[in-house]
Short mmCIF file of C-alpha atoms and ligand atoms in Angstrom, two decimals:
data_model
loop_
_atom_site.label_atom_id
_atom_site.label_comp_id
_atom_site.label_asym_id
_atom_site.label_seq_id
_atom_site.Cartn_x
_atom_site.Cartn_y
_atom_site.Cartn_z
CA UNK A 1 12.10 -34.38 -97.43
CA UNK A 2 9.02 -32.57 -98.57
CA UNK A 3 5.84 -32.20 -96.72
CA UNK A 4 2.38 -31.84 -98.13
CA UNK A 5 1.13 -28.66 -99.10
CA UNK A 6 -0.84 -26.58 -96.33
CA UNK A 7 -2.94 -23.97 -96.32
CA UNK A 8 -1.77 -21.66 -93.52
CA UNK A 9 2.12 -22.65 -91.91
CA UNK A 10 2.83 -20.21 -88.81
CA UNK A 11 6.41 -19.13 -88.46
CA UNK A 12 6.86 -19.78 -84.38
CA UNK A 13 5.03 -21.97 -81.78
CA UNK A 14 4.50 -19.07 -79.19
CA UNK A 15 1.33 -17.89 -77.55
CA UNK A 16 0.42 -16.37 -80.78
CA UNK A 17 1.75 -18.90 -83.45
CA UNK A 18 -0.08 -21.69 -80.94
CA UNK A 19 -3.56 -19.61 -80.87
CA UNK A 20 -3.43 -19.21 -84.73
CA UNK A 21 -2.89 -23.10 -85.27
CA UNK A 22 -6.11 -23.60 -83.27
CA UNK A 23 -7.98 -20.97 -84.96
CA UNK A 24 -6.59 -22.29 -88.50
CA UNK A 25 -8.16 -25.66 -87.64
CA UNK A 26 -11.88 -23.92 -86.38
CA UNK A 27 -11.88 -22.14 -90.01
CA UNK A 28 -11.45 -26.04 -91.55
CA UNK A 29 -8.56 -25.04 -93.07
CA UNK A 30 -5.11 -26.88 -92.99
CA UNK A 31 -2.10 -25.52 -91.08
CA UNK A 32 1.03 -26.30 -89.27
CA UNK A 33 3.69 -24.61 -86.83
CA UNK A 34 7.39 -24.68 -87.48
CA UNK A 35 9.84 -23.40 -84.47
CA UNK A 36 13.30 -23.82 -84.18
CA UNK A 37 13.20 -24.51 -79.98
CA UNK A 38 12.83 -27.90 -78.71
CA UNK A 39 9.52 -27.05 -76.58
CA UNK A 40 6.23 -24.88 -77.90
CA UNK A 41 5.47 -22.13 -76.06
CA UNK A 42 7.97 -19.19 -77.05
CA UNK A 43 9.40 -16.82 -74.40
CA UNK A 44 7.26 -18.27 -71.92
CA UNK A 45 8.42 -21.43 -72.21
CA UNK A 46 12.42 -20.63 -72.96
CA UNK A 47 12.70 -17.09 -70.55
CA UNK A 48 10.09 -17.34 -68.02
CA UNK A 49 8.20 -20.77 -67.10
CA UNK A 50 7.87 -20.21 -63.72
CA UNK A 51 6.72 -16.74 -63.94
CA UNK A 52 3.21 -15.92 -63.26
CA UNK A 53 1.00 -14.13 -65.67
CA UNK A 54 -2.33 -11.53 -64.68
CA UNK A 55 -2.87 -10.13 -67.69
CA UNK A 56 -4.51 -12.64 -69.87
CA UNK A 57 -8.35 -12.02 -69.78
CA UNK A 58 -10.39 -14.36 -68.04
CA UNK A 59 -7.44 -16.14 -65.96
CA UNK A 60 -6.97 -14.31 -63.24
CA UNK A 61 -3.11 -15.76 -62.28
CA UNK A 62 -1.57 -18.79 -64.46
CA UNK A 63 1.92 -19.78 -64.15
CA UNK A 64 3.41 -19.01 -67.66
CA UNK A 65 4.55 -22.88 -68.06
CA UNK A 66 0.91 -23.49 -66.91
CA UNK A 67 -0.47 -21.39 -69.38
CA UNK A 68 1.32 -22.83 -72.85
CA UNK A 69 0.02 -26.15 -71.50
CA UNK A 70 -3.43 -25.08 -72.01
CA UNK A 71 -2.16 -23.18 -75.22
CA UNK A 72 -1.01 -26.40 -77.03
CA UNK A 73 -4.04 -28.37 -75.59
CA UNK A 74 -6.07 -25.79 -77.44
CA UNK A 75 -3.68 -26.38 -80.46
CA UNK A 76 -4.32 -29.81 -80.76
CA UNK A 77 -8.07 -29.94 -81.10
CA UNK A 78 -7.44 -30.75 -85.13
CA UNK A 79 -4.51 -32.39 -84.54
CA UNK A 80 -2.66 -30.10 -87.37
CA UNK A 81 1.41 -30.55 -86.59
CA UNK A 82 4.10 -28.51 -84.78
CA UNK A 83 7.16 -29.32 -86.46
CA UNK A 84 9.84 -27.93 -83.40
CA UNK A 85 13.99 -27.78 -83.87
CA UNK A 86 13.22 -26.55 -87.30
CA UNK A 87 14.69 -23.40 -88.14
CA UNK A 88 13.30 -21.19 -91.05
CA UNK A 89 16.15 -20.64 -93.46
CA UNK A 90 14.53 -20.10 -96.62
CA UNK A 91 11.39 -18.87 -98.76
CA UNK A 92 10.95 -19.92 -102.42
CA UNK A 93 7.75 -19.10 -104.14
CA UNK A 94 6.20 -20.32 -107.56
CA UNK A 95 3.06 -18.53 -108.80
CA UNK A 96 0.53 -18.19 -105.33
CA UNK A 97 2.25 -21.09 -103.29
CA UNK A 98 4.92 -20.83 -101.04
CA UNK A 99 8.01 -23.24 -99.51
CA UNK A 100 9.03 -22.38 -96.39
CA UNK A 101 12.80 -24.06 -96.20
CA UNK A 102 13.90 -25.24 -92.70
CA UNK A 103 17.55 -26.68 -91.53
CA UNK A 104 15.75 -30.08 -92.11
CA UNK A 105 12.83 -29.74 -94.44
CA UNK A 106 10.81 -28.12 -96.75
CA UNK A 107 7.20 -27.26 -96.13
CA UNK A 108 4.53 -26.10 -99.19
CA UNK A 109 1.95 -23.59 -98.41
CA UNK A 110 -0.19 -21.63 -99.52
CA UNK A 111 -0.05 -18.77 -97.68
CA UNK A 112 2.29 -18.00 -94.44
CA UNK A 113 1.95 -16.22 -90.87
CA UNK A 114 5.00 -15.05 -89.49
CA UNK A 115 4.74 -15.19 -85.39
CA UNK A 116 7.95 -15.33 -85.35
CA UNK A 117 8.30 -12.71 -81.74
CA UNK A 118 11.46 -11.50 -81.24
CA UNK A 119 13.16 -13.87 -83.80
CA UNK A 120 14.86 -17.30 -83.10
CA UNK A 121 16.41 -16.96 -80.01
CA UNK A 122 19.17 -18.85 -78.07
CA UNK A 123 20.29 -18.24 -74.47
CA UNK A 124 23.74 -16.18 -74.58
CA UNK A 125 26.81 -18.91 -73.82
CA UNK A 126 29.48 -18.24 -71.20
CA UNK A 127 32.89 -17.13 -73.37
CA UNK A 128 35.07 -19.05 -71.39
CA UNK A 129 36.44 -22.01 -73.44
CA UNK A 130 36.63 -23.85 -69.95
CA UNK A 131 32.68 -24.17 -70.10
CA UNK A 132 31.55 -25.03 -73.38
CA UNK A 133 32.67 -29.04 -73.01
CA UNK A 134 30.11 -29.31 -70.01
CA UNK A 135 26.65 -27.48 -71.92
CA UNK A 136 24.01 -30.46 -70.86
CA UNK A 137 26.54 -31.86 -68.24
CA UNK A 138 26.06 -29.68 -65.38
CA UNK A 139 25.70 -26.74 -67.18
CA UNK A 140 21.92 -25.74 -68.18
CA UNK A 141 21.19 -22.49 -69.80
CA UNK A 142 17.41 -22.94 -70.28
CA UNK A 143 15.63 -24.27 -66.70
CA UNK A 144 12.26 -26.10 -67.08
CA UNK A 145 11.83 -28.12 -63.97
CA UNK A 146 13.79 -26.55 -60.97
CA UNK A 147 13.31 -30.10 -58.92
CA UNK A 148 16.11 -31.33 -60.72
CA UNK A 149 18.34 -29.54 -58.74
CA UNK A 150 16.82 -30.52 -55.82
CA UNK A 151 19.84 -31.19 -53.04
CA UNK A 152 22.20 -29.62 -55.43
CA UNK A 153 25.11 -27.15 -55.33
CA UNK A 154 24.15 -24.73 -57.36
CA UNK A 155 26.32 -21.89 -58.92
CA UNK A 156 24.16 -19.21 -61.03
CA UNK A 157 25.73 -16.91 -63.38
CA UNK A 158 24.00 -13.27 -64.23
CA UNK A 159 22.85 -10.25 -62.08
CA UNK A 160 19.54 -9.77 -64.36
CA UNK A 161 15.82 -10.90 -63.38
CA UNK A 162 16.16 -14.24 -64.56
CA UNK A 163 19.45 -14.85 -62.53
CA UNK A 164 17.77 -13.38 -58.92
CA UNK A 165 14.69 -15.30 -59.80
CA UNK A 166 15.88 -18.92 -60.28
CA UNK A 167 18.87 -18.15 -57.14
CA UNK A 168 15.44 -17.54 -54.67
CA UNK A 169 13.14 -20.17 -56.23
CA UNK A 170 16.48 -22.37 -55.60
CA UNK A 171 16.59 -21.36 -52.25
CA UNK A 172 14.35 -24.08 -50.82
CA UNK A 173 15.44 -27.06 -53.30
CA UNK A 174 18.98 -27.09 -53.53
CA UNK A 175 21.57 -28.11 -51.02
CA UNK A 176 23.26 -24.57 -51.76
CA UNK A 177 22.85 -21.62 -53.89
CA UNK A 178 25.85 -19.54 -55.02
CA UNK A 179 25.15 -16.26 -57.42
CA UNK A 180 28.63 -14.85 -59.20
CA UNK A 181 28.04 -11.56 -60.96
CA UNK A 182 30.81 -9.63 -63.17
CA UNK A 183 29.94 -6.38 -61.36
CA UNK A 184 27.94 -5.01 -58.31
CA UNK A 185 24.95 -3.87 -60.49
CA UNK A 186 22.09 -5.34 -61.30
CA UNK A 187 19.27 -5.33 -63.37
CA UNK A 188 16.98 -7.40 -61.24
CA UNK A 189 13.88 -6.23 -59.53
CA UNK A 190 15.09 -4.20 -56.48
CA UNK A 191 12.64 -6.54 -54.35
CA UNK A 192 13.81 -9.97 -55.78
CA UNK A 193 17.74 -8.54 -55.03
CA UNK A 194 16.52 -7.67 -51.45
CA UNK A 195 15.20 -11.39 -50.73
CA UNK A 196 18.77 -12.72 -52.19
CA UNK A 197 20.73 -10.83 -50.31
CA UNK A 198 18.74 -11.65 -47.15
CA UNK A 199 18.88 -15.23 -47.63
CA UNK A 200 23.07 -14.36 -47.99
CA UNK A 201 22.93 -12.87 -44.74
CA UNK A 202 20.58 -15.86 -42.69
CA UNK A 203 23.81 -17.79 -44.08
CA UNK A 204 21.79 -19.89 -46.41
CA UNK A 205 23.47 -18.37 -50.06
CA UNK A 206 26.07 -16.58 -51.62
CA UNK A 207 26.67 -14.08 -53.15
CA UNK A 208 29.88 -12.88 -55.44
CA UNK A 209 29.99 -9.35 -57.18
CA UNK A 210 32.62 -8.21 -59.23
CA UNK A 211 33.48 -12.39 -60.13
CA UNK A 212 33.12 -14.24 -62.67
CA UNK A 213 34.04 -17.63 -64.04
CA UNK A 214 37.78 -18.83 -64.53
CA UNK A 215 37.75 -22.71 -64.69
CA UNK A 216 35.84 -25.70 -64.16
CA UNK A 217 36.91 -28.67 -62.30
CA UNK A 218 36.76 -32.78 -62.29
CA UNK A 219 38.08 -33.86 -59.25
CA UNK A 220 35.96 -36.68 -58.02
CA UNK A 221 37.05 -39.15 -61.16
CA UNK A 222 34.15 -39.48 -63.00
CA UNK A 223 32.00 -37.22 -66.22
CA UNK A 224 30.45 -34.43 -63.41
CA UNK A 225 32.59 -31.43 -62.05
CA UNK A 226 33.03 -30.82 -58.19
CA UNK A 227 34.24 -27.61 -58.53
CA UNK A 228 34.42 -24.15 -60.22
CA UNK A 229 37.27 -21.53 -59.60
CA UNK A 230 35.84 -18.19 -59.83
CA UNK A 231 38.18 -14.89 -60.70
CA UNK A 232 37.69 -11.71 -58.82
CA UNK A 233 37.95 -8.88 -61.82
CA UNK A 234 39.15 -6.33 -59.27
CA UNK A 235 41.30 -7.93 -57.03
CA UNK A 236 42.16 -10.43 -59.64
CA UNK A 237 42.66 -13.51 -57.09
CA UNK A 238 40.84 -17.13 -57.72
CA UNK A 239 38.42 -18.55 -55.57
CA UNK A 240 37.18 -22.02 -54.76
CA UNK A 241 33.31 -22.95 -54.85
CA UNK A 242 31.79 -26.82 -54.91
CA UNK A 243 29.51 -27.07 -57.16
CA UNK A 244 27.40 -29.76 -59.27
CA UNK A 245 25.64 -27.51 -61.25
CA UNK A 246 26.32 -23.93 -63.33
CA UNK A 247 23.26 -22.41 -64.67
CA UNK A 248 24.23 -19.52 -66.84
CA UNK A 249 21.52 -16.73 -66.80
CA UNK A 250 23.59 -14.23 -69.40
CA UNK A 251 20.42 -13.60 -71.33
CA UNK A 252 19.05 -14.54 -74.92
CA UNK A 253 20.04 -13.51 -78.16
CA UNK A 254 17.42 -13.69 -81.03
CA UNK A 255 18.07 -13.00 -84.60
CA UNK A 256 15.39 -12.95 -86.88
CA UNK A 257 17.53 -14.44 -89.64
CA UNK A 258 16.34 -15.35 -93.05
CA UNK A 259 12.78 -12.78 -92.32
CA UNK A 260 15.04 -10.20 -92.98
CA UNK A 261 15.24 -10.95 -96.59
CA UNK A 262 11.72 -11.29 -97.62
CA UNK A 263 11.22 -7.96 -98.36
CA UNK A 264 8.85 -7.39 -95.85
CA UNK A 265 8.90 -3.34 -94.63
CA UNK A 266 10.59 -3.56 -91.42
CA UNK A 267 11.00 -1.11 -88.16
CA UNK A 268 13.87 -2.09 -86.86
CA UNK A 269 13.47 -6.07 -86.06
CA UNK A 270 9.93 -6.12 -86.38
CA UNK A 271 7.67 -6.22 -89.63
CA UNK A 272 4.91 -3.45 -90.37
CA UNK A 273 1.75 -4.72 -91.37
CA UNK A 274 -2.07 -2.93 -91.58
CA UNK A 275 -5.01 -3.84 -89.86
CA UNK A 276 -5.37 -6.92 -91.62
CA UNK A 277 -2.30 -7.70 -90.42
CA UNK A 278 -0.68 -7.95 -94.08
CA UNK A 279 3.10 -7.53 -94.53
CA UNK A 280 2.71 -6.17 -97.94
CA UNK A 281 3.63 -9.03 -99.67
CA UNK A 282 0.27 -11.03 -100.68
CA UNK A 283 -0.14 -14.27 -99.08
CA UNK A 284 2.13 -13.16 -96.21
CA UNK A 285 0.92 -11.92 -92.81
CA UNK A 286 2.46 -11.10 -89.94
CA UNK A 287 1.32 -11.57 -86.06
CA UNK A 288 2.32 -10.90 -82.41
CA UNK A 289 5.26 -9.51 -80.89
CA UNK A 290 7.18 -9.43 -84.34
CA UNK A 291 4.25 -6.56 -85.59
CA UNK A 292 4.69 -2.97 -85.42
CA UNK A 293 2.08 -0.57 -86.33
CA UNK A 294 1.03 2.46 -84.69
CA UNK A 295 -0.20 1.81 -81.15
CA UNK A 296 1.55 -1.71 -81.05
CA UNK A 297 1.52 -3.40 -77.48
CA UNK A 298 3.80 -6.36 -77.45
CA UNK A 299 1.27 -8.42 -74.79
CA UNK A 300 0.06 -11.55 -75.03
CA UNK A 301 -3.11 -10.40 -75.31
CA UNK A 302 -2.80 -8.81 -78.55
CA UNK A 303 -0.95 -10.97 -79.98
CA UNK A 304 -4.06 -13.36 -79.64
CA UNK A 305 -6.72 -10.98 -81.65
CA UNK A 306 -3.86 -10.44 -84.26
CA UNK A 307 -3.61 -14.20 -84.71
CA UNK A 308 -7.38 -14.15 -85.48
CA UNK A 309 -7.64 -11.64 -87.75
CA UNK A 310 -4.55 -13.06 -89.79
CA UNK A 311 -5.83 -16.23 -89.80
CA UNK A 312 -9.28 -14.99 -91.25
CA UNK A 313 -7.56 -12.85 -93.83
CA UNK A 314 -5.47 -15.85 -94.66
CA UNK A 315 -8.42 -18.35 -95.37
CA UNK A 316 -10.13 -15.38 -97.38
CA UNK A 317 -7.19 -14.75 -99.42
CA UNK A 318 -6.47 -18.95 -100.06
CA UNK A 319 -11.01 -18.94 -100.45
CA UNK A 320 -12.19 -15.93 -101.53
CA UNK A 321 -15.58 -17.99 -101.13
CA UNK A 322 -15.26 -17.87 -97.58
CA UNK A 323 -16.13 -15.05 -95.37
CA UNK A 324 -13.38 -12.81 -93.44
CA UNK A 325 -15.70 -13.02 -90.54
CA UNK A 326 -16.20 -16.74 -88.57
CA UNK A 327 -18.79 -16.48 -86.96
CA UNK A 328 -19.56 -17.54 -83.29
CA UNK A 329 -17.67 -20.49 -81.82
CA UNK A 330 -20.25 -20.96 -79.89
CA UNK A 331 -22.41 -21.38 -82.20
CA UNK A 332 -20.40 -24.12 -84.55
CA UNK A 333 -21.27 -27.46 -85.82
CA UNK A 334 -17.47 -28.10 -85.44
CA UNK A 335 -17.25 -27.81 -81.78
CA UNK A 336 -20.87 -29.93 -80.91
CA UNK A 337 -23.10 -26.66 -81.37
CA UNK A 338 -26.01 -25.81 -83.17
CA UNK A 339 -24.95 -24.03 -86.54
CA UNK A 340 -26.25 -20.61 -87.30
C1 LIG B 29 10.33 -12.14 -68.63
C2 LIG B 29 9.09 -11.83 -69.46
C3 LIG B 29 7.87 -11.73 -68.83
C4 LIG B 29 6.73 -11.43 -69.57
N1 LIG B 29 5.51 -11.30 -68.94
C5 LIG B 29 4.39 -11.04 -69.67
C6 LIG B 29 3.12 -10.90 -69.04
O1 LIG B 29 3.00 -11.01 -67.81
N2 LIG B 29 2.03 -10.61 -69.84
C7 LIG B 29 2.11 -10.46 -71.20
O2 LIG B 29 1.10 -10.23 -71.85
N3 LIG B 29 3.33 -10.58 -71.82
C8 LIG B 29 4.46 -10.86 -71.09
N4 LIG B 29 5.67 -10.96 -71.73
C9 LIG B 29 5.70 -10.78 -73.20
C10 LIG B 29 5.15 -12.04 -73.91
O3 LIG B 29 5.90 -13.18 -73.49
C11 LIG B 29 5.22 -11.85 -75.42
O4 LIG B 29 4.37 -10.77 -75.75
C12 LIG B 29 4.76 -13.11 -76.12
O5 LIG B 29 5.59 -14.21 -75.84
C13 LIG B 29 4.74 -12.91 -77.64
O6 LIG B 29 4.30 -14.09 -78.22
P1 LIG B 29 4.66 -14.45 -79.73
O7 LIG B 29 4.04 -15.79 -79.98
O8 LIG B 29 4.29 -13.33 -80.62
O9 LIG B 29 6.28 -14.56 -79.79
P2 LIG B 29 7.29 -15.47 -78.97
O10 LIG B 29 6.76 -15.88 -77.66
O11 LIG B 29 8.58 -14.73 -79.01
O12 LIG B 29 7.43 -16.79 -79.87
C14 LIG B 29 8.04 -16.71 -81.14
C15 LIG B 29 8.51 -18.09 -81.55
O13 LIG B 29 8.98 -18.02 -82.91
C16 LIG B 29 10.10 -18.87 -83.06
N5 LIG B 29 10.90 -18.41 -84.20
C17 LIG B 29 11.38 -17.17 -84.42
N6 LIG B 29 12.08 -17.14 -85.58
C18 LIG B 29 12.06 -18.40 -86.08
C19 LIG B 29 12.62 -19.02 -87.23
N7 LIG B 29 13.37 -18.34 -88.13
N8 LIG B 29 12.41 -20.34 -87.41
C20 LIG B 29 11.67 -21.05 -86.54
N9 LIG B 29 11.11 -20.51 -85.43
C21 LIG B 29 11.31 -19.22 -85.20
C22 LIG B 29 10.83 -18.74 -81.73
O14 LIG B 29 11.65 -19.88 -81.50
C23 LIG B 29 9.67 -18.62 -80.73
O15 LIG B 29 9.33 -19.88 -80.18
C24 LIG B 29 6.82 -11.25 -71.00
C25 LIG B 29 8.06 -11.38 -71.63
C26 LIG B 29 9.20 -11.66 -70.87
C27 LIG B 29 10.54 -11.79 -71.57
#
């Protein structure tokens, strides 16, 4: 299938990508989002929804799942699309118009901002073959709404940040937590450990080091597991836990695929662009996390006035009739204002 041609299509649906789309539609110009996750909303959506954020000026505390709500509210205001489960696999160009190639689709444009962060990303799998029949079956990588385990057992893999946090946000939902780790260090926050490990000790968790999983068991006769067998590495015995549900916490890898190839000048996995946030290759800008240049902070925050300034470059580029500046917001027709 083909799409019609747009003016501006943003490679990734995170803070950034999200902020451009809106910004695309107060310039009156046409764009679009393509992201291969299932949800907008990038990291904060796949790696920390339940985290809070400070730093964003002007909100003082917003829960990151919070937060892309109001992000993809903003999107919408022109109602331009966000194509999600669409992978970027491709670019093709003829003359000054692009097609970005997806897994499913192809998309025309004239111009293209990468947001792209740090790449497609997918939550690391657990190797053991035992698993892999039960992803979306009792096993959930990627946690968006922790009441669904409510009066659960509960078996978490990983002895990072994300691991520590869901096994104490669990604490007070499900019926029982149990954390298995392959070793006795971690690289969780020191404080979030501490609150774990007293919760073990009140009697109300678990906790296994040096264990890890070994096989996964049916016994109660229908499509759920009861119970997982976990190995001890060091003393290399088996051990019985009930469970109904393994949430894996190994971690993401992200790959920034296909972006490799475009001949973009890279540092390491992100792409160098100036001021105007160009990559070098006309018609192509980059934004966000996925940016290096010298004095780069990788914050939401700047991710949002990079958005801005590629989007203006981008509409100048497609219209050199139009100005590189927008003008006030507040002051625009567009939005119920008096024009200036
Ligand atoms: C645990 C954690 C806590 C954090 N806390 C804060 C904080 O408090 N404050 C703060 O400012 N920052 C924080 N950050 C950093 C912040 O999340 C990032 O700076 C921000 O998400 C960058 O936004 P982005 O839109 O540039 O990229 P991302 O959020 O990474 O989004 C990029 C999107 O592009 C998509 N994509 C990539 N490649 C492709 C492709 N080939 N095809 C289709 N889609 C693709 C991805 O699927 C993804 O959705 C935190 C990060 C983490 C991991």
């Amino acid at each position: 299938m083909v799409q019609e041609i747009k003016d501006i299509t943003i490679i990734g649906g995170g803070p950034t990508g999200l902020f451009a789309l809106f910004y695309a539609g107060m310039r009156s110009v046409s764009a679009q989002i393509i992201d291969a996750l299932p949800d907008a909303g990038g990291q904060l959506t796949a790696l920390y929804p339940e985290k809070y954020i400070f730093d964003v000026a002007g909100i003082p505390q917003v829960l990151a799942k919070d937060f892309v709500r109001s992000l993809v509210e903003q999107a919408g205001r022109f109602q331009q699309p966000i194509h999600l489960m669409h992978r970027v696999t491709g670019l093709e160009q003829d003359g000054k118009e692009f097609v970005l190639v997806t897994d499913r689709d192809r998309f025309p444009t004239r111009s293209i901002i990468i947001a792209a962060g740090i790449g497609a990303f997918a939550p690391r799998r657990l190797p053991q073959r035992c698993a892999e029949q039960w992803y979306g079956r009792g096993i959930y990588d990627i946690v968006t709404d922790p009441e669904a385990f409510r009066d659960r057992r509960v078996l978490i893999i990983g002895g990072g940040d994300t691991a520590f946090d869901w096994a104490t946000q669990l604490l007070d939902r499900a019926s029982r937590v149990t954390l298995a780790h392959r070793s006795d260090l971690f690289k969780a926050h020191d404080a979030t450990v501490a609150q774990y490990r007293a919760a073990v000790e009140s009697g109300r968790a678990e906790l296994y080091t040096f264990h890890e999983l070994h096989d996964i068991e049916c016994r109660n006769g229908n499509d759920r597991f009861s119970h997982v067998l976990l190995r001890d590495v060091k003393a290399k015995t088996t051990r019985e836990v009930e469970v109904d549900v393994v949430l894996p916490m190994l971690g993401f890898v992200s790959n920034m695929g296909v972006i490799r190839d475009w001949g973009l000048s890279l540092e390491k996995n992100d792409i160098i662009v100036n001021s105007m946030m160009e990559t070098g290759r006309p018609g192509i800008y980059a934004a966000g996390d996925v940016t290096a240049y010298p004095g780069k902070l990788k914050l939401i925050a700047t991710g949002f006035g990079e958005a801005a300034t590629a989007v203006n470059q981008a509409v100048h580029w497609i219209y050199p009739e139009k100005k590189v500046a927008p003008g006030h917001s507040s002051n625009m027709a567009l939005f119920g204002q008096k024009d200036d």
